[in-house]
Each structure stands twice: as structure tokens, then as C-alpha cells.
Amino acid sequence: MGQDSPSDKTMVTKGRRSRTSFTEEQLEILVQAFSQNPYPGYTAKQRLAVEINAEESRIQIWFQNRRARHGFLKRPKKKLDPSKDHASPKEKIQDGRDRRCRTSYTSSQLQTLKNAFTENPYPGIDSREQLAEKIGVPESRVQLFLPETGMAQKDQEMKNIQEKTNQNTHIAGNFEYKSVLDLKLYLSETEDTVATQHVTFSKRSAVVASGV
DNA sequence: GCTAATCTAATCAACCTCCGGTTGATTAGCACATTAGC
């Protein structure tokens, strides 16, 4: 999914975290850990992070990428019967007992995050780190939090957008259109790079489009 | 029930090295990802 328009590329590239380069020793440890367990829990990732002196969020990304590139099976959608012992290794490990503690935000933290999201739904690494420091949570939580801010509120906004859709009308910025083709045509005519971000239909872009 | 945490999949982009392969980072998820804690 992701970014398939030039303006999106620009938008996303801005403020990207610099590429982490793991040393051979770090990789050796990671590969070994992966071979033992491709779905480590939170504490295992924390332990690894300490062991190789890296952020836990980088470990998580490394495991995600490794799973994706080494032919690991999709997460099964079906819920497993706990009485059965047929659980896949992943399910045995990721059964909810070793998750990061759920982060709960204070109202002032929430307000700060919401304000930041309103100002910029695609903050770069610098902004995220500043924000993280400001509200006292890890940067990885800020990165995850932003697109999900106020989901109940956004759901309502999504429904509002859907209502518009049902009325055969969509909105991108100040432009109303009846189909994505119309919008693409409009964008190609106007070269409105700002509006291009509204082409993708996603949680985040819907919020952007609705002006939250 | 709401929503943070986590997942897969797709894609972008930096790096190494020589132009494409490898791999870290980011984003979306849709007749609305799934799982699980509060």
C-alpha cells in the first residue's frame, strides 16, 4: 500500500529516521534469536535491545522485516481453542501474556498529541522525538499513537465521509468529486501536490481529508 | 466497548557497489487488519 504518488514520496521521506545499521555481532545475536523464536514477546525484545544496545522498536522492525522476507506464514485469522495444543509457535508465544503494558495517556498528553496530529499528520522523526520528550513517552508510542488518535471520533468522521460517498460525493481539500478518477484528473490538471495526499483512502488520510 | 499493541503486506529509500540487491523505515489495513488490556 503506501505511497505511490510523487507528492506522497516527498511527504513520507521528509524526516525519515536514519537507517540503522546493525553490526555483524548485533546481527548474529538477532539471527540466533530469530531462529529460536521468530515472534518474541515484549520482554524478549527488551532483553535483546539491551543485549545489542539498540532500541526495542528497532528490534521489532527487524523481526517484522525478517518474518516478511523469510517466508513466515500469515498470522492465522481463526481464534484458537486454548484447550487444544495445536497452536502455531507464534500463537504459543504471542498469546497476550507478553505484550507491552498498555499505555494510558493523560488528558494533557492526549491534547498535545491531538494538536500535533492536527498540525501535521505525518511528523518526521525529529518532531516525533520532540513530542515524545515533551509528553514523556517513548518515540515509538508517538509514532503509533498519531494515526490512531481518537479512533471513536475518527470512526464518526469516517462515517460522515462514507455518508458523503453514498451521496456520490467525496471531498479532498476544497475539491468535491464523484470518483477517484475525477480526483486524479483534477490533480493532474491542477498539479495540486498538497491535495494529492487525499487520494489514498486510509485512516490517516481520511482524517487529513476531513480536516481534523 | 474502546483502543493500544501487534501483526502482515506493500512500498519507499539508504547503502553498497555499479545498477540492482539487500534491508531498515514507513504506511495501510475497508462491506472497516487482529488481539487483548483497561
mmCIF file of C-alpha atoms (C1' of nucleotides) in Angstrom:
data_model
loop_
_atom_site.group_PDB
_atom_site.id
_atom_site.type_symbol
_atom_site.label_atom_id
_atom_site.label_comp_id
_atom_site.label_asym_id
_atom_site.label_seq_id
_atom_site.Cartn_x
_atom_site.Cartn_y
_atom_site.Cartn_z
ATOM 1 C CA MET A 1 0.000 0.000 0.000
ATOM 2 C CA GLY A 2 1.575 3.099 0.949
ATOM 3 C CA GLN A 3 2.979 5.792 -1.134
ATOM 4 C CA ASP A 4 2.536 5.680 -4.835
ATOM 5 C CA SER A 5 2.386 9.302 -5.777
ATOM 6 C CA PRO A 6 5.371 11.611 -6.046
ATOM 7 C CA SER A 7 3.942 14.018 -3.514
ATOM 8 C CA ASP A 8 3.383 11.171 -1.098
ATOM 9 C CA LYS A 9 7.008 10.191 -1.511
ATOM 10 C CA THR A 10 8.118 13.686 -0.640
ATOM 11 C CA MET A 11 5.785 13.816 2.285
ATOM 12 C CA VAL A 12 6.861 10.475 3.672
ATOM 13 C CA THR A 13 10.554 10.868 3.013
ATOM 14 C CA LYS A 14 10.704 14.097 4.993
ATOM 15 C CA GLY A 15 12.066 13.379 8.408
ATOM 16 C CA ARG A 16 12.549 9.679 7.977
ATOM 17 C CA ARG A 17 14.510 8.032 10.764
ATOM 18 C CA SER A 18 18.073 7.486 9.680
ATOM 19 C CA ARG A 19 18.744 3.943 8.632
ATOM 20 C CA THR A 20 20.007 1.765 11.446
ATOM 21 C CA SER A 21 22.987 -0.325 10.518
ATOM 22 C CA PHE A 22 23.437 -3.291 12.742
ATOM 23 C CA THR A 23 26.933 -4.599 13.311
ATOM 24 C CA GLU A 24 27.817 -8.190 12.482
ATOM 25 C CA GLU A 25 27.749 -9.052 16.159
ATOM 26 C CA GLN A 26 24.323 -7.499 16.606
ATOM 27 C CA LEU A 27 23.003 -9.309 13.541
ATOM 28 C CA GLU A 28 24.417 -12.583 14.759
ATOM 29 C CA ILE A 29 22.520 -12.210 18.011
ATOM 30 C CA LEU A 30 19.352 -11.168 16.219
ATOM 31 C CA VAL A 31 19.515 -14.039 13.745
ATOM 32 C CA GLN A 32 20.110 -16.510 16.531
ATOM 33 C CA ALA A 33 17.187 -15.109 18.484
ATOM 34 C CA PHE A 34 15.026 -15.260 15.375
ATOM 35 C CA SER A 35 15.893 -18.892 14.744
ATOM 36 C CA GLN A 36 14.835 -19.700 18.281
ATOM 37 C CA ASN A 37 11.706 -17.617 18.183
ATOM 38 C CA PRO A 38 10.509 -15.511 15.241
ATOM 39 C CA TYR A 39 7.765 -13.968 17.394
ATOM 40 C CA PRO A 40 9.467 -12.727 20.524
ATOM 41 C CA GLY A 41 7.361 -11.131 23.196
ATOM 42 C CA TYR A 42 7.942 -7.716 24.646
ATOM 43 C CA THR A 43 10.330 -8.799 27.383
ATOM 44 C CA ALA A 44 12.369 -10.861 24.931
ATOM 45 C CA LYS A 45 12.642 -7.865 22.638
ATOM 46 C CA GLN A 46 13.608 -5.675 25.558
ATOM 47 C CA ARG A 47 16.256 -8.146 26.582
ATOM 48 C CA LEU A 48 17.593 -8.259 23.047
ATOM 49 C CA ALA A 49 17.578 -4.479 22.894
ATOM 50 C CA VAL A 50 19.730 -4.307 25.996
ATOM 51 C CA GLU A 51 21.962 -7.099 24.758
ATOM 52 C CA ILE A 52 22.761 -5.449 21.445
ATOM 53 C CA ASN A 53 22.362 -1.892 22.695
ATOM 54 C CA ALA A 54 19.561 -0.920 20.339
ATOM 55 C CA GLU A 55 16.064 0.441 20.736
ATOM 56 C CA GLU A 56 13.327 -2.109 21.303
ATOM 57 C CA SER A 57 11.359 -0.563 18.443
ATOM 58 C CA ARG A 58 14.266 -1.282 16.069
ATOM 59 C CA ILE A 59 14.241 -4.894 17.209
ATOM 60 C CA GLN A 60 10.542 -5.056 16.479
ATOM 61 C CA ILE A 61 11.029 -3.670 12.986
ATOM 62 C CA TRP A 62 13.910 -6.052 12.363
ATOM 63 C CA PHE A 63 11.770 -9.048 13.320
ATOM 64 C CA GLN A 64 8.872 -7.776 11.227
ATOM 65 C CA ASN A 65 11.075 -7.389 8.176
ATOM 66 C CA ARG A 66 12.774 -10.709 8.757
ATOM 67 C CA ARG A 67 9.460 -12.550 9.075
ATOM 68 C CA ALA A 68 8.198 -10.885 5.930
ATOM 69 C CA ARG A 69 11.312 -11.827 3.980
ATOM 70 C CA HIS A 70 11.830 -15.331 5.198
ATOM 71 C CA GLY A 71 8.562 -16.859 4.194
ATOM 72 C CA PHE A 72 6.824 -16.929 7.513
ATOM 73 C CA LEU A 73 3.195 -17.830 7.349
ATOM 74 C CA LYS A 74 0.485 -15.263 7.737
ATOM 75 C CA ARG A 75 -0.995 -14.842 11.132
ATOM 76 C CA PRO A 76 -3.970 -17.176 11.249
ATOM 77 C CA LYS A 77 -7.251 -15.306 11.457
ATOM 78 C CA LYS A 78 -9.055 -18.071 13.276
ATOM 79 C CA LYS A 79 -9.176 -17.924 17.050
ATOM 80 C CA LEU A 80 -7.659 -20.954 18.651
ATOM 81 C CA ASP A 81 -9.249 -23.145 21.199
ATOM 82 C CA PRO A 82 -6.938 -22.873 24.220
ATOM 83 C CA SER A 83 -7.742 -26.434 25.210
ATOM 84 C CA LYS A 84 -6.114 -27.700 22.030
ATOM 85 C CA ASP A 85 -2.398 -27.950 21.732
ATOM 86 C CA HIS A 86 -2.291 -27.267 18.012
ATOM 87 C CA ALA A 87 -1.215 -23.679 18.379
ATOM 88 C CA SER A 88 1.470 -22.458 15.997
ATOM 89 C CA PRO A 89 4.733 -21.311 17.585
ATOM 90 C CA LYS A 90 3.577 -17.749 17.158
ATOM 91 C CA GLU A 91 0.346 -18.310 18.976
ATOM 92 C CA LYS A 92 2.082 -20.101 21.775
ATOM 93 C CA ILE A 93 4.359 -17.145 22.210
ATOM 94 C CA GLN A 94 2.132 -14.224 21.280
ATOM 95 C CA ASP A 95 -0.810 -15.244 23.346
ATOM 96 C CA GLY A 96 -1.106 -11.910 25.051
ATOM 97 C CA ARG A 97 0.936 -12.709 28.125
ATOM 98 C CA ASP A 98 3.999 -10.895 26.930
ATOM 99 C CA ARG A 99 2.753 -7.663 25.474
ATOM 100 C CA ARG A 100 3.984 -4.244 26.346
ATOM 101 C CA CYS A 101 1.863 -2.708 29.075
ATOM 102 C CA ARG A 102 -0.959 -0.751 27.609
ATOM 103 C CA THR A 103 -0.010 2.924 27.574
ATOM 104 C CA SER A 104 -2.622 5.170 29.037
ATOM 105 C CA TYR A 105 -2.419 8.845 28.290
ATOM 106 C CA THR A 106 -3.359 11.749 30.496
ATOM 107 C CA SER A 107 -5.757 14.313 29.103
ATOM 108 C CA SER A 108 -2.947 16.807 28.631
ATOM 109 C CA GLN A 109 -0.839 14.215 26.809
ATOM 110 C CA LEU A 110 -3.806 13.431 24.608
ATOM 111 C CA GLN A 111 -4.399 17.071 23.903
ATOM 112 C CA THR A 112 -0.760 17.603 22.976
ATOM 113 C CA LEU A 113 -0.834 14.598 20.661
ATOM 114 C CA LYS A 114 -4.099 15.662 19.056
ATOM 115 C CA ASN A 115 -2.815 19.179 18.485
ATOM 116 C CA ALA A 116 0.359 17.813 16.954
ATOM 117 C CA PHE A 117 -1.582 15.461 14.719
ATOM 118 C CA THR A 118 -3.847 18.280 13.584
ATOM 119 C CA GLU A 119 -0.853 20.390 12.686
ATOM 120 C CA ASN A 120 0.961 17.560 10.951
ATOM 121 C CA PRO A 121 -0.393 14.031 10.477
ATOM 122 C CA TYR A 122 2.992 12.937 9.073
ATOM 123 C CA PRO A 123 5.542 14.144 11.609
ATOM 124 C CA GLY A 124 9.153 13.338 10.912
ATOM 125 C CA ILE A 125 11.445 11.603 13.335
ATOM 126 C CA ASP A 126 12.618 14.897 14.843
ATOM 127 C CA SER A 127 9.077 16.072 15.540
ATOM 128 C CA ARG A 128 8.141 12.703 16.973
ATOM 129 C CA GLU A 129 11.140 12.678 19.271
ATOM 130 C CA GLN A 130 10.430 16.212 20.455
ATOM 131 C CA LEU A 131 6.835 15.316 21.069
ATOM 132 C CA ALA A 132 7.835 12.132 22.872
ATOM 133 C CA GLU A 133 10.144 14.066 25.144
ATOM 134 C CA LYS A 134 7.506 16.702 25.747
ATOM 135 C CA ILE A 135 4.863 14.267 26.905
ATOM 136 C CA GLY A 136 7.231 11.722 28.403
ATOM 137 C CA VAL A 137 6.565 8.616 26.334
ATOM 138 C CA PRO A 138 8.861 6.646 24.018
ATOM 139 C CA GLU A 139 9.057 7.879 20.432
ATOM 140 C CA SER A 140 7.739 4.542 19.200
ATOM 141 C CA ARG A 141 4.500 5.209 21.109
ATOM 142 C CA VAL A 142 4.173 8.603 19.469
ATOM 143 C CA GLN A 143 4.684 7.038 16.051
ATOM 144 C CA LEU A 144 1.974 4.501 16.723
ATOM 145 C CA PHE A 145 -0.337 6.834 18.520
ATOM 146 C CA LEU A 146 -0.678 9.586 15.988
ATOM 147 C CA PRO A 147 -2.615 7.785 13.278
ATOM 148 C CA GLU A 148 -4.881 6.269 15.876
ATOM 149 C CA THR A 149 -5.687 9.375 17.834
ATOM 150 C CA GLY A 150 -9.273 9.391 18.978
ATOM 151 C CA MET A 151 -10.459 6.417 16.975
ATOM 152 C CA ALA A 152 -14.028 6.753 18.132
ATOM 153 C CA GLN A 153 -14.056 10.327 16.934
ATOM 154 C CA LYS A 154 -12.422 9.332 13.688
ATOM 155 C CA ASP A 155 -14.851 6.493 13.162
ATOM 156 C CA GLN A 156 -17.609 9.042 13.259
ATOM 157 C CA GLU A 157 -15.708 11.173 10.792
ATOM 158 C CA MET A 158 -15.163 8.148 8.570
ATOM 159 C CA LYS A 159 -18.887 7.524 8.692
ATOM 160 C CA ASN A 160 -19.515 11.126 7.758
ATOM 161 C CA ILE A 161 -17.155 10.727 4.836
ATOM 162 C CA GLN A 162 -18.868 7.477 3.906
ATOM 163 C CA GLU A 163 -22.191 9.264 4.000
ATOM 164 C CA LYS A 164 -20.815 11.771 1.553
ATOM 165 C CA THR A 165 -19.571 8.855 -0.535
ATOM 166 C CA ASN A 166 -23.022 7.343 -0.502
ATOM 167 C CA GLN A 167 -24.259 10.617 -1.830
ATOM 168 C CA ASN A 168 -21.770 10.126 -4.660
ATOM 169 C CA THR A 169 -19.639 12.946 -3.436
ATOM 170 C CA HIS A 170 -16.153 12.937 -1.920
ATOM 171 C CA ILE A 171 -14.143 15.819 -0.608
ATOM 172 C CA ALA A 172 -10.422 16.461 -0.996
ATOM 173 C CA GLY A 173 -9.466 19.808 0.427
ATOM 174 C CA ASN A 174 -11.855 22.225 -1.220
ATOM 175 C CA PHE A 175 -12.498 19.906 -4.157
ATOM 176 C CA GLU A 176 -15.621 17.779 -4.338
ATOM 177 C CA TYR A 177 -15.590 14.839 -6.704
ATOM 178 C CA LYS A 178 -17.651 11.797 -7.568
ATOM 179 C CA SER A 179 -14.963 9.240 -8.265
ATOM 180 C CA VAL A 180 -11.280 8.700 -7.690
ATOM 181 C CA LEU A 181 -10.859 9.151 -11.441
ATOM 182 C CA ASP A 182 -12.348 12.619 -11.141
ATOM 183 C CA LEU A 183 -9.961 13.425 -8.359
ATOM 184 C CA LYS A 184 -6.952 12.096 -10.228
ATOM 185 C CA LEU A 185 -7.986 14.116 -13.264
ATOM 186 C CA TYR A 186 -8.404 17.174 -11.090
ATOM 187 C CA LEU A 187 -4.992 16.657 -9.564
ATOM 188 C CA SER A 188 -3.313 16.107 -12.883
ATOM 189 C CA GLU A 189 -4.892 19.301 -14.154
ATOM 190 C CA THR A 190 -4.118 21.408 -11.147
ATOM 191 C CA GLU A 191 -0.890 19.676 -10.105
ATOM 192 C CA ASP A 192 -2.108 20.319 -6.634
ATOM 193 C CA THR A 193 0.529 18.406 -4.752
ATOM 194 C CA VAL A 194 -0.974 19.211 -1.391
ATOM 195 C CA ALA A 195 -4.291 17.690 -2.334
ATOM 196 C CA THR A 196 -2.616 14.538 -3.659
ATOM 197 C CA GLN A 197 -2.334 13.216 -0.127
ATOM 198 C CA HIS A 198 -6.100 12.862 -0.095
ATOM 199 C CA VAL A 199 -6.056 10.239 -2.874
ATOM 200 C CA THR A 200 -5.201 7.381 -0.567
ATOM 201 C CA PHE A 201 -8.184 6.155 1.350
ATOM 202 C CA SER A 202 -6.921 5.272 4.735
ATOM 203 C CA LYS A 203 -7.460 6.012 8.333
ATOM 204 C CA ARG A 204 -4.848 8.732 8.374
ATOM 205 C CA SER A 205 -5.690 10.305 5.053
ATOM 206 C CA ALA A 206 -9.377 10.257 5.863
ATOM 207 C CA VAL A 207 -8.565 12.282 8.910
ATOM 208 C CA VAL A 208 -6.455 14.620 6.827
ATOM 209 C CA ALA A 209 -9.221 14.932 4.266
ATOM 210 C CA SER A 210 -11.779 15.677 6.894
ATOM 211 C CA GLY A 211 -9.557 18.394 8.265
ATOM 212 C CA VAL A 212 -9.079 17.026 11.761
ATOM 213 C "C1'" DG B 1 -16.715 -1.407 24.157
ATOM 214 C "C1'" DC B 2 -12.854 1.290 23.217
ATOM 215 C "C1'" DT B 3 -8.428 1.447 21.690
ATOM 216 C "C1'" DA B 4 -3.275 0.380 22.382
ATOM 217 C "C1'" DA B 5 -0.356 -3.192 20.792
ATOM 218 C "C1'" DT B 6 0.817 -6.090 17.278
ATOM 219 C "C1'" DC B 7 0.565 -8.308 13.031
ATOM 220 C "C1'" DT B 8 1.082 -8.809 7.548
ATOM 221 C "C1'" DA B 9 1.754 -6.798 3.190
ATOM 222 C "C1'" DA B 10 3.323 -3.366 0.249
ATOM 223 C "C1'" DT B 11 6.279 0.115 -0.626
ATOM 224 C "C1'" DC B 12 9.916 3.605 -0.075
ATOM 225 C "C1'" DA B 13 14.665 4.527 0.306
ATOM 226 C "C1'" DA B 14 19.605 4.172 2.104
ATOM 227 C "C1'" DC B 15 23.527 1.629 1.399
ATOM 228 C "C1'" DC B 16 26.843 -0.972 -1.153
ATOM 229 C "C1'" DT B 17 28.599 -1.055 -5.275
ATOM 230 C "C1'" DC B 18 27.808 -0.313 -10.068
ATOM 231 C "C1'" DC B 19 22.594 -0.937 -11.167
ATOM 232 C "C1'" DG B 20 20.226 -3.916 -8.857
ATOM 233 C "C1'" DG B 21 20.052 -6.489 -4.456
ATOM 234 C "C1'" DT B 22 19.581 -6.142 0.430
ATOM 235 C "C1'" DT B 23 17.340 -4.469 4.221
ATOM 236 C "C1'" DG B 24 15.752 -0.731 7.566
ATOM 237 C "C1'" DA B 25 11.674 2.518 7.787
ATOM 238 C "C1'" DT B 26 7.047 3.751 6.916
ATOM 239 C "C1'" DT B 27 2.228 3.237 5.941
ATOM 240 C "C1'" DA B 28 -2.280 0.966 5.484
ATOM 241 C "C1'" DG B 29 -5.415 -2.217 6.974
ATOM 242 C "C1'" DC B 30 -12.077 -1.251 4.060
ATOM 243 C "C1'" DA B 31 -18.911 -4.311 3.139
ATOM 244 C "C1'" DC B 32 -13.820 -1.224 8.249
ATOM 245 C "C1'" DA B 33 -6.380 -5.913 9.765
ATOM 246 C "C1'" DT B 34 -6.491 -8.883 14.638
ATOM 247 C "C1'" DT B 35 -5.669 -9.351 19.536
ATOM 248 C "C1'" DA B 36 -6.205 -8.216 24.083
ATOM 249 C "C1'" DG B 37 -5.918 -4.866 28.299
ATOM 250 C "C1'" DC B 38 -8.459 -1.474 30.725
#
